Short mmCIF file of C-alpha atoms and ligand atoms in Angstrom, two decimals:
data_model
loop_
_atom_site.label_atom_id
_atom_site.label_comp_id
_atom_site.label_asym_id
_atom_site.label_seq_id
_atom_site.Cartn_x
_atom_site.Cartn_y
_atom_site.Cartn_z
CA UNK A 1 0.00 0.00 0.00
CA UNK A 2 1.59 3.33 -1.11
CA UNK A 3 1.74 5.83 1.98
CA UNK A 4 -0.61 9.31 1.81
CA UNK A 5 1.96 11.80 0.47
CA UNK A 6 3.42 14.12 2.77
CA UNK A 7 5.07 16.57 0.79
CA UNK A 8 8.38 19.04 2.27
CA UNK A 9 8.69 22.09 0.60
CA UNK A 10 11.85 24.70 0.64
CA UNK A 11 11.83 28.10 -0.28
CA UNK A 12 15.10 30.18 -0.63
CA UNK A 13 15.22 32.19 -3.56
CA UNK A 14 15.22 35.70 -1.90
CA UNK A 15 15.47 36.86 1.82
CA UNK A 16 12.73 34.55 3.33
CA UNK A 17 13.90 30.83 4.58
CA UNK A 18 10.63 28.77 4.02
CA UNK A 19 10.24 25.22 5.08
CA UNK A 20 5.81 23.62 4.57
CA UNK A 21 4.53 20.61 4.83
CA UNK A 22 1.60 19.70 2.20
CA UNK A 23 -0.46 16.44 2.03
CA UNK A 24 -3.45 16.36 -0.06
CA UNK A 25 -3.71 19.94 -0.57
CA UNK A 26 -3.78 20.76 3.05
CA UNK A 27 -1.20 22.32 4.54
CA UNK A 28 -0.38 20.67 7.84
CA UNK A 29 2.24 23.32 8.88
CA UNK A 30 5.26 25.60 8.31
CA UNK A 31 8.09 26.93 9.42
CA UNK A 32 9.75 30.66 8.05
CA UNK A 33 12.58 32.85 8.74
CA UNK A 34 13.51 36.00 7.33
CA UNK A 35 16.92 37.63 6.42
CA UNK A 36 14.84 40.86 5.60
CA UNK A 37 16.43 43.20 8.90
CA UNK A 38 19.91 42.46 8.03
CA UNK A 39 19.08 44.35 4.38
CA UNK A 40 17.43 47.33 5.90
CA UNK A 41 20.29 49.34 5.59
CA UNK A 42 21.38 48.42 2.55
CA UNK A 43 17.86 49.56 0.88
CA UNK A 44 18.06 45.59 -0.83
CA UNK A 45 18.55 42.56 -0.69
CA UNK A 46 22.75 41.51 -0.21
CA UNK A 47 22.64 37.86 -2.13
CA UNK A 48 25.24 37.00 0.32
CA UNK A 49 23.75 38.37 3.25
CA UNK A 50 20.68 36.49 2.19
CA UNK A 51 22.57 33.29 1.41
CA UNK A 52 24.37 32.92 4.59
CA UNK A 53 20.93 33.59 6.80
CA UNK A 54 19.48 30.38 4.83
CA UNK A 55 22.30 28.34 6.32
CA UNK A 56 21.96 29.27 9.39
CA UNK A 57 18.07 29.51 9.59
CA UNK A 58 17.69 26.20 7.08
CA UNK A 59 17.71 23.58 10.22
CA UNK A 60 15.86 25.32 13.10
CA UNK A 61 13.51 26.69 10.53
CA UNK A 62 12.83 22.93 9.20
CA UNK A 63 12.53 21.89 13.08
CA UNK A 64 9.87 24.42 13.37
CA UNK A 65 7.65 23.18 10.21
CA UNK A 66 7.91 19.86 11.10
CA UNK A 67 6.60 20.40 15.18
CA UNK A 68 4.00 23.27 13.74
CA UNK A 69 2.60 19.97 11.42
CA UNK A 70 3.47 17.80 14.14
CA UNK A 71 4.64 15.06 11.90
CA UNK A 72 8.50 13.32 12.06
CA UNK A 73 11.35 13.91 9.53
CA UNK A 74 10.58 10.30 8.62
CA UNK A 75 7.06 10.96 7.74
CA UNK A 76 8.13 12.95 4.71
CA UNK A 77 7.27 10.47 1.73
CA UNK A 78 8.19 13.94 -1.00
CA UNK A 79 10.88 17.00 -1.17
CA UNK A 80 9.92 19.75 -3.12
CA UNK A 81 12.28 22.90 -3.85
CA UNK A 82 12.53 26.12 -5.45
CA UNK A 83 15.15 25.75 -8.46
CA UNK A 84 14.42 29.41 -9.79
CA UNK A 85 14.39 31.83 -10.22
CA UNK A 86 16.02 34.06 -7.57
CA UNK A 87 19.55 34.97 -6.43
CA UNK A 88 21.48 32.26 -6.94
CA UNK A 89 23.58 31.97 -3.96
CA UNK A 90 20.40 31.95 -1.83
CA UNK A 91 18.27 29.43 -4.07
CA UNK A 92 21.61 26.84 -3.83
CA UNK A 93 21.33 27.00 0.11
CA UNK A 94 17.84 25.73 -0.25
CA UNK A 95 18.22 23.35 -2.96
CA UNK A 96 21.16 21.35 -1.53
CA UNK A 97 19.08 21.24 2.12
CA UNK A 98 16.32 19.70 -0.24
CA UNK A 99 18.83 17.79 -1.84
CA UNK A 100 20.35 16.40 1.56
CA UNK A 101 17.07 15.49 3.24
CA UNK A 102 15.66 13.75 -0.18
CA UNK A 103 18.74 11.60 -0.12
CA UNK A 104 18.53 10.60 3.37
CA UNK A 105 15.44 10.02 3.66
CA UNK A 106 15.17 8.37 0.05
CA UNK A 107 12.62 10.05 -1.02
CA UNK A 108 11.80 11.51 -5.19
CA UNK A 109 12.82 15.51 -5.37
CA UNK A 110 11.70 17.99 -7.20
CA UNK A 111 12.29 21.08 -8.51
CA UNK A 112 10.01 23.87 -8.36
CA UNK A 113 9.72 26.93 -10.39
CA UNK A 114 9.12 29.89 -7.64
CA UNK A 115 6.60 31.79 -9.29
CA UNK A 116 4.08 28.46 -9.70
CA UNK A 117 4.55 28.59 -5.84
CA UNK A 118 3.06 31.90 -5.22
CA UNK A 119 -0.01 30.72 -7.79
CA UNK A 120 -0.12 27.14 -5.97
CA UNK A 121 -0.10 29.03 -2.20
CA UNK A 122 -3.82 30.20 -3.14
CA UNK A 123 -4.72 26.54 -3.12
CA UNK A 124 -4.03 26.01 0.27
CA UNK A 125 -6.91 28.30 1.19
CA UNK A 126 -9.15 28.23 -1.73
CA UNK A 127 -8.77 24.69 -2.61
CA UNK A 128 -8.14 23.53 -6.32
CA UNK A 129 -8.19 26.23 -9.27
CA UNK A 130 -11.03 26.52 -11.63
CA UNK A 131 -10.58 24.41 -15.01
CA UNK A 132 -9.10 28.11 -16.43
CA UNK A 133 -8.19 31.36 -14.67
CA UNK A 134 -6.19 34.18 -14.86
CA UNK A 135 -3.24 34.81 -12.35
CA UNK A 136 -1.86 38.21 -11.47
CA UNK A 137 1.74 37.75 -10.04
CA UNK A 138 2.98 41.02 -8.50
CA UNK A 139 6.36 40.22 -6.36
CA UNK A 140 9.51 41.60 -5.71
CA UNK A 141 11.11 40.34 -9.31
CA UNK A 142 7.95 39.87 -11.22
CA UNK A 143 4.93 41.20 -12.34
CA UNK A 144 3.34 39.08 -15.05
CA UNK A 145 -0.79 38.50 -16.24
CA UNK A 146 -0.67 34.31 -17.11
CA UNK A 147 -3.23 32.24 -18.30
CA UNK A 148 -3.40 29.17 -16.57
CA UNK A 149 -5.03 25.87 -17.01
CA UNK A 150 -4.41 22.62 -14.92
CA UNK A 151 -0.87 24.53 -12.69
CA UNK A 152 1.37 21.58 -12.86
CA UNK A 153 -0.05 19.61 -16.36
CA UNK A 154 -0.74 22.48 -18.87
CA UNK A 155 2.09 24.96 -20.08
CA UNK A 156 1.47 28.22 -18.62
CA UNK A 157 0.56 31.47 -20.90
CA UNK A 158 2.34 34.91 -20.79
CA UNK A 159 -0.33 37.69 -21.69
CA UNK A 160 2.34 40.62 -20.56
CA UNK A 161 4.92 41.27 -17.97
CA UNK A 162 7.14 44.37 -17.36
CA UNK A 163 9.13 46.09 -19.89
CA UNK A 164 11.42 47.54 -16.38
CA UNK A 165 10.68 47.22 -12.72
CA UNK A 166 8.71 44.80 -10.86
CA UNK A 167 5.68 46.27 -8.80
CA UNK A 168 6.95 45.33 -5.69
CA UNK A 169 10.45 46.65 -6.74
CA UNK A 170 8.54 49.84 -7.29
CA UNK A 171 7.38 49.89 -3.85
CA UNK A 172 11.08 49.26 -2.63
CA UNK A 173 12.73 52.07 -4.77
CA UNK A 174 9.89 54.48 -3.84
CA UNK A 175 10.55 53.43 0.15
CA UNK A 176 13.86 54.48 -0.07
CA UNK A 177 13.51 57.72 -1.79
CA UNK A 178 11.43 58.17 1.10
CA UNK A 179 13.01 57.37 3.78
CA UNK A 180 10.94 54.14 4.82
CA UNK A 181 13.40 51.63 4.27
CA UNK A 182 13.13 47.63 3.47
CA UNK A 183 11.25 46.13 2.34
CA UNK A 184 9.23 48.36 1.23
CA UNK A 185 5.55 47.47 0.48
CA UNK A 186 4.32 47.05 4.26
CA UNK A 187 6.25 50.24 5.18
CA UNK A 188 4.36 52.39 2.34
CA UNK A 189 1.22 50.86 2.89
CA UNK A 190 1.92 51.74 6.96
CA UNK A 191 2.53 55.36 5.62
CA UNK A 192 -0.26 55.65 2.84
CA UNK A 193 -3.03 54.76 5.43
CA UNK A 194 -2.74 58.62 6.70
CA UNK A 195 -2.36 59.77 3.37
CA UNK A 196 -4.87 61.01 0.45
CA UNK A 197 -5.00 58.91 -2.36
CA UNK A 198 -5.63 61.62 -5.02
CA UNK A 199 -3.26 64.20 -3.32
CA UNK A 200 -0.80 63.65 -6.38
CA UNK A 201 -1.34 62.36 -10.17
CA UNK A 202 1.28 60.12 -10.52
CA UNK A 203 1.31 58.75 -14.33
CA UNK A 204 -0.57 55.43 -14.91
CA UNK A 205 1.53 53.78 -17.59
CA UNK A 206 0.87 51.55 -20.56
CA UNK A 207 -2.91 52.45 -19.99
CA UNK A 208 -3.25 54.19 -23.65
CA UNK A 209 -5.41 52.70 -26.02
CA UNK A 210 -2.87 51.04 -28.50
CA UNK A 211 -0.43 50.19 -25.93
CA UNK A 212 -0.12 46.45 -25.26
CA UNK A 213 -3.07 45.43 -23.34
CA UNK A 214 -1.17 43.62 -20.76
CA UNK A 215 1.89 45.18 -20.60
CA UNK A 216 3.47 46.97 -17.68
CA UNK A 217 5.77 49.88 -16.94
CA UNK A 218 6.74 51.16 -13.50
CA UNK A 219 10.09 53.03 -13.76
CA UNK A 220 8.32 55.95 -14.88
CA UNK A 221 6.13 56.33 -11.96
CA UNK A 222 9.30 55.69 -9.33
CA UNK A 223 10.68 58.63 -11.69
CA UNK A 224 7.91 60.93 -11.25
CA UNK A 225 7.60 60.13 -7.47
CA UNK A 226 11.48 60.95 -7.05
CA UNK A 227 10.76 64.33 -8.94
CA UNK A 228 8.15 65.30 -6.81
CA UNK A 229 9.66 64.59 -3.60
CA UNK A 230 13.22 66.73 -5.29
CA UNK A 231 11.17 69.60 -5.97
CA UNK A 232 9.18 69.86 -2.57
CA UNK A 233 12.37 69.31 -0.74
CA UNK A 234 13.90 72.35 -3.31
CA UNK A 235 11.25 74.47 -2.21
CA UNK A 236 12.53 73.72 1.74
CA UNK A 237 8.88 71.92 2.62
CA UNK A 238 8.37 68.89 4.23
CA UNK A 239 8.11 66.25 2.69
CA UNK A 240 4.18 64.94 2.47
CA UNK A 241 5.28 61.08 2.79
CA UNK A 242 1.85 59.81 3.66
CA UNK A 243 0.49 61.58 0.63
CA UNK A 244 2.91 60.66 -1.88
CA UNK A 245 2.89 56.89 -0.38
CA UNK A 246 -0.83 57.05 -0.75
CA UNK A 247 -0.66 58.40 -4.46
CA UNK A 248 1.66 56.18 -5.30
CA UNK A 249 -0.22 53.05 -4.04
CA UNK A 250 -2.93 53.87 -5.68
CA UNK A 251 -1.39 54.73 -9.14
CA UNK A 252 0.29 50.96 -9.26
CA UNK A 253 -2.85 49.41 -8.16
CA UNK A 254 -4.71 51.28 -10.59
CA UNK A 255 -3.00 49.60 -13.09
CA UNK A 256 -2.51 46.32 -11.72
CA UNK A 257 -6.50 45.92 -11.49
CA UNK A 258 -7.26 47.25 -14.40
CA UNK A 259 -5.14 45.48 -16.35
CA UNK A 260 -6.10 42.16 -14.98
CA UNK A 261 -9.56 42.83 -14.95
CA UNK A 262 -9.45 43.13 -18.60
CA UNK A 263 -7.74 39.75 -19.36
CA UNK A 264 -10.09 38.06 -17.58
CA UNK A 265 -12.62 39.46 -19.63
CA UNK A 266 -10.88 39.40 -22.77
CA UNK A 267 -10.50 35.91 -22.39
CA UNK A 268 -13.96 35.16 -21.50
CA UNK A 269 -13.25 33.61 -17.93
CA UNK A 270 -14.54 34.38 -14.62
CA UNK A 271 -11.63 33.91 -11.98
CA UNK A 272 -8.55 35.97 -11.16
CA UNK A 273 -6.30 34.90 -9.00
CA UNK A 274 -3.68 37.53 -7.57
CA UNK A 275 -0.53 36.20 -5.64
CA UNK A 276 3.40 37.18 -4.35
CA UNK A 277 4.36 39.77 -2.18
CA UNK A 278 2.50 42.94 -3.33
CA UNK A 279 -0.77 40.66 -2.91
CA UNK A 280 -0.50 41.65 0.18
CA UNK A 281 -1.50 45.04 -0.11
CA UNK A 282 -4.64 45.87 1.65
CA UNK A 283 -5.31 48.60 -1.23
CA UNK A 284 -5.08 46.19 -3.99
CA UNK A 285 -6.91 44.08 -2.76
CA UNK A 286 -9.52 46.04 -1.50
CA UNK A 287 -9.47 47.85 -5.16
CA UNK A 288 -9.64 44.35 -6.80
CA UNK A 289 -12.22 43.19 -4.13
CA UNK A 290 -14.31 46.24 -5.38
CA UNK A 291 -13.75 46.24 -9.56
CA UNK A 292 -14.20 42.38 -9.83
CA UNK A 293 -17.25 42.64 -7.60
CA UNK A 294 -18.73 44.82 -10.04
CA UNK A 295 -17.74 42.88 -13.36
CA UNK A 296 -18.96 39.61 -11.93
CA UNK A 297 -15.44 38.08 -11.36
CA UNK A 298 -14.62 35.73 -9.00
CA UNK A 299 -11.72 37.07 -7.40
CA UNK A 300 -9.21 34.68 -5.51
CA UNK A 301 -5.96 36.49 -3.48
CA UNK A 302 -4.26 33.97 -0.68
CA UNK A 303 -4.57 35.67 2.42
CA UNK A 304 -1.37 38.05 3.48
CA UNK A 305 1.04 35.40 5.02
CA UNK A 306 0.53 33.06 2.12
CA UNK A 307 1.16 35.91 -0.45
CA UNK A 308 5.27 36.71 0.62
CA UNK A 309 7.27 34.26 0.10
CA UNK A 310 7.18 30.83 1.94
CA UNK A 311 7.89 27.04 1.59
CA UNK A 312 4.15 25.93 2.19
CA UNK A 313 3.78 27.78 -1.51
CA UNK A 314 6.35 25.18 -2.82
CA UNK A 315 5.25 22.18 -0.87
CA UNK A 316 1.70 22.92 -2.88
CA UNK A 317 3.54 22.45 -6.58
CA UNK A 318 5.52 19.38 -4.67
CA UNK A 319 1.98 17.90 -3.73
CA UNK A 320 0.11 18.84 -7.20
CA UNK A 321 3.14 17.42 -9.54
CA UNK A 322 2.84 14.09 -6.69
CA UNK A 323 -0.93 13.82 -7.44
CA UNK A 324 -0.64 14.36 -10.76
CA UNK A 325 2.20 11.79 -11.01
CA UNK A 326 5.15 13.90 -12.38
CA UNK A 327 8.11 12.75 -12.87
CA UNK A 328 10.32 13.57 -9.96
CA UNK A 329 13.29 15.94 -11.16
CA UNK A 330 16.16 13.79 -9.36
CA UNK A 331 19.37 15.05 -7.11
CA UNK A 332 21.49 15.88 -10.12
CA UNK A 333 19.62 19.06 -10.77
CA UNK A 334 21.01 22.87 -10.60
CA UNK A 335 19.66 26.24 -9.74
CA UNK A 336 18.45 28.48 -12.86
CA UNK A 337 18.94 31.92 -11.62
CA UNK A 338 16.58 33.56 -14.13
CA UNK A 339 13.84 30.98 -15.37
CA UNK A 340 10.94 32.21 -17.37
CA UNK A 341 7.72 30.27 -15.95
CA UNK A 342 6.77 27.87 -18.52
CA UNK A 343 5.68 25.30 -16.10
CA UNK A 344 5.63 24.57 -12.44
CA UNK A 345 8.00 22.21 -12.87
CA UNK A 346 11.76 23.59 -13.00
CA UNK A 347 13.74 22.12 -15.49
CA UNK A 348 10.75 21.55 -17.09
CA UNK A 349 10.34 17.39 -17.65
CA UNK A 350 11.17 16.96 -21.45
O1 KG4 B 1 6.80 37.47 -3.45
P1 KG4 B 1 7.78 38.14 -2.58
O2 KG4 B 1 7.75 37.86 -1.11
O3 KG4 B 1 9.25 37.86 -3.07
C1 KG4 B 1 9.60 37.79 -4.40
O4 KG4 B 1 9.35 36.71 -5.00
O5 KG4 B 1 10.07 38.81 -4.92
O6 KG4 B 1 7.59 39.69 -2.85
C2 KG4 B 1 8.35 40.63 -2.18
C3 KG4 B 1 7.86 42.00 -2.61
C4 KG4 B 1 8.73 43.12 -2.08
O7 KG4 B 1 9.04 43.99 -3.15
C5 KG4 B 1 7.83 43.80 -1.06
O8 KG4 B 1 8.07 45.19 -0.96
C6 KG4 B 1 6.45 43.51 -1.61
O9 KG4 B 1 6.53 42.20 -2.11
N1 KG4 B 1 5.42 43.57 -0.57
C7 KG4 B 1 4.39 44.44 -0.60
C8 KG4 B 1 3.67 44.24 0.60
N2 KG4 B 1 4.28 43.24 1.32
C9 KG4 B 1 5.34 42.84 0.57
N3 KG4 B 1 4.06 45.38 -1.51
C10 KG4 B 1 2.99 46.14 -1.25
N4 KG4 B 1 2.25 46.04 -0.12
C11 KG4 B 1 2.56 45.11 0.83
N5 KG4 B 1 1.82 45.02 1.94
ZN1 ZN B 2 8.29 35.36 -4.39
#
């Protein structure tokens, strides 16, 4: 008799040291550190910094999984890791603690492209996806509109991605032109919840009729928002942060929404799904609570926690490729730094 699957999944590409544990869709428990204080000062993340925190976080931070899903290092049946993308000195601290425990426990490993994580950590609350759907993934690398079928079968769809910055790179650039420091979503969105949304104009890129439909562009708005704060501080006045956090919140969600919004409908589907770090902004989602509402969209977003990264995200694609009876990728594979997302799977099974 083949044992329920109990799948281990290991998260490393960035600051965050993630360690779930997935069976059936359920996630029985996890375990996270973060590198993220030791970066403050350097307005980003240091790769080797971030790399040397996974070591030293990558066993207590298992321990902590395991007793949160209070099941043994022996009841793992499945390893499941993030192979890309992210920095690479911090995704090979992961993937060779995946690599050691699947060897000594014996168990298949696979790899696990990051950004099928973040659309697999919705499942976890929201159970399985709908047949079709569209994803919005807005992280700290990323921002991308897919088209996704079956997550771990089907290949996965670009509509449009950004020509320059990631949103959530935008809100890290813009917190340290202001002051706010890293990382810098939660520390804006702290700051814009005093603020007046409509106190500045900040341009709305890409949002011209016979610009690509799902295209993005956010360098000019962390532009503009630098140029605003030069001039007021020119002038010798203070500096309205909560204002210009506010304004600028609301021009990237702006976008975001509408933008996604409009794929759903131009495909003719009814669900979008936003995930990664910038899903964790309580004005997107309030703004995408409020627009799909009103066009009849089912609107999925995993709830904050499950939205930054974390290794219950990658035990999901671990447990989906295990139900759907994937090949496992083996020990011999490496890191790749800067996959696209083709499939959940990373290298993709030929
Ligand atoms: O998905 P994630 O944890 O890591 C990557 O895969 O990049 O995303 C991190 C990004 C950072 O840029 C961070 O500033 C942003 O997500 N972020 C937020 C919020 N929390 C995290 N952005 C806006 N509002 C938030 N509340
Ligand atoms: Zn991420």
């Amino acid at each position: 008799m083949t044992r329920t699957p109990v799948v281990l999944g290991v998260e490393s590409s960035c600051d965050e040291t993630g360690f779930g544990i997935v069976s059936e869709g359920a996630l029985l428990g996890q375990g996270l550190a973060s590198s993220a204080s030791q970066h403050a000062e350097f307005g980003g993340v240091v790769p080797e910094i971030a790399a040397r925190a996974h070591l030293d976080a990558a066993v207590p931070t298992l321990q902590i999984a395991l007793h949160d899903a209070g099941v043994e290092l022996g009841d793992i049946t499945h390893v499941a890791a993030t192979s890309g993308p992210g920095l690479a000195t911090a995704v090979h601290v992961g993937l060779a603690a995946a690599k050691s425990v699947a060897w000594a426990l014996d168990v298949p490993l696979f790899g696990v492209h990051h950004l099928a994580g973040h659309a697999a950590a919705d499942t976890l609350e929201h159970g399985p996806l709908p047949e079709r759907s569209i994803v919005l993934i807005v992280s700290g690398g990323h921002t991308s509109i897919l088209a996704i079928g079956d997550l771990v079968r089907d290949p996965i769809e670009h509509l449009g991605d950004t020509l320059d910055d990631a949103a959530g790179e935008a809100f890290d650039k813009v917190a340290r032109l202001l002051g706010l420091g890293y990382p810098g979503g939660p520390v804006i969105s702290r700051a814009a919840v005093d603020g007046d949304p409509a106190a500045f104009r900040f341009p709305r890129a890409m949002m011209r009729s016979g610009d690509p439909a799902y295209t993005f562009s956010f360098s000019g708005l962390k532009t503009a928002v630098a140029r605003t704060v030069e001039t007021i501080e020119r002038a010798g006045d203070p500096v309205p942060v909560a204002d210009i956090a506010a304004s600028f919140e609301q021009a990237v969600v702006d976008v975001l929404v509408a933008k996604a919004v409009r794929a759903v409908k131009d495909r003719g589907l009814d669900t979008l799904v936003i995930v990664g770090g910038v899903a964790a902004n309580a004005r997107l989602r309030a703004v995408a609570a409020e627009r799909c509402e009103a066009e009849g969209i089912e609107l999925r977003i995993p709830p904050p926690r499950l939205c930054t990264d974390n290794g219950a995200m990658i035990a999901a694609v671990g447990d989906l490729l295990v139900r759907a009876d994937a090949d496992p990728s083996g020990l011999g594979i490496a890191a790749d730094p800067s996959a696209v997302l083709h499939g959940a799977q990373l290298p993709l099974p030929h």
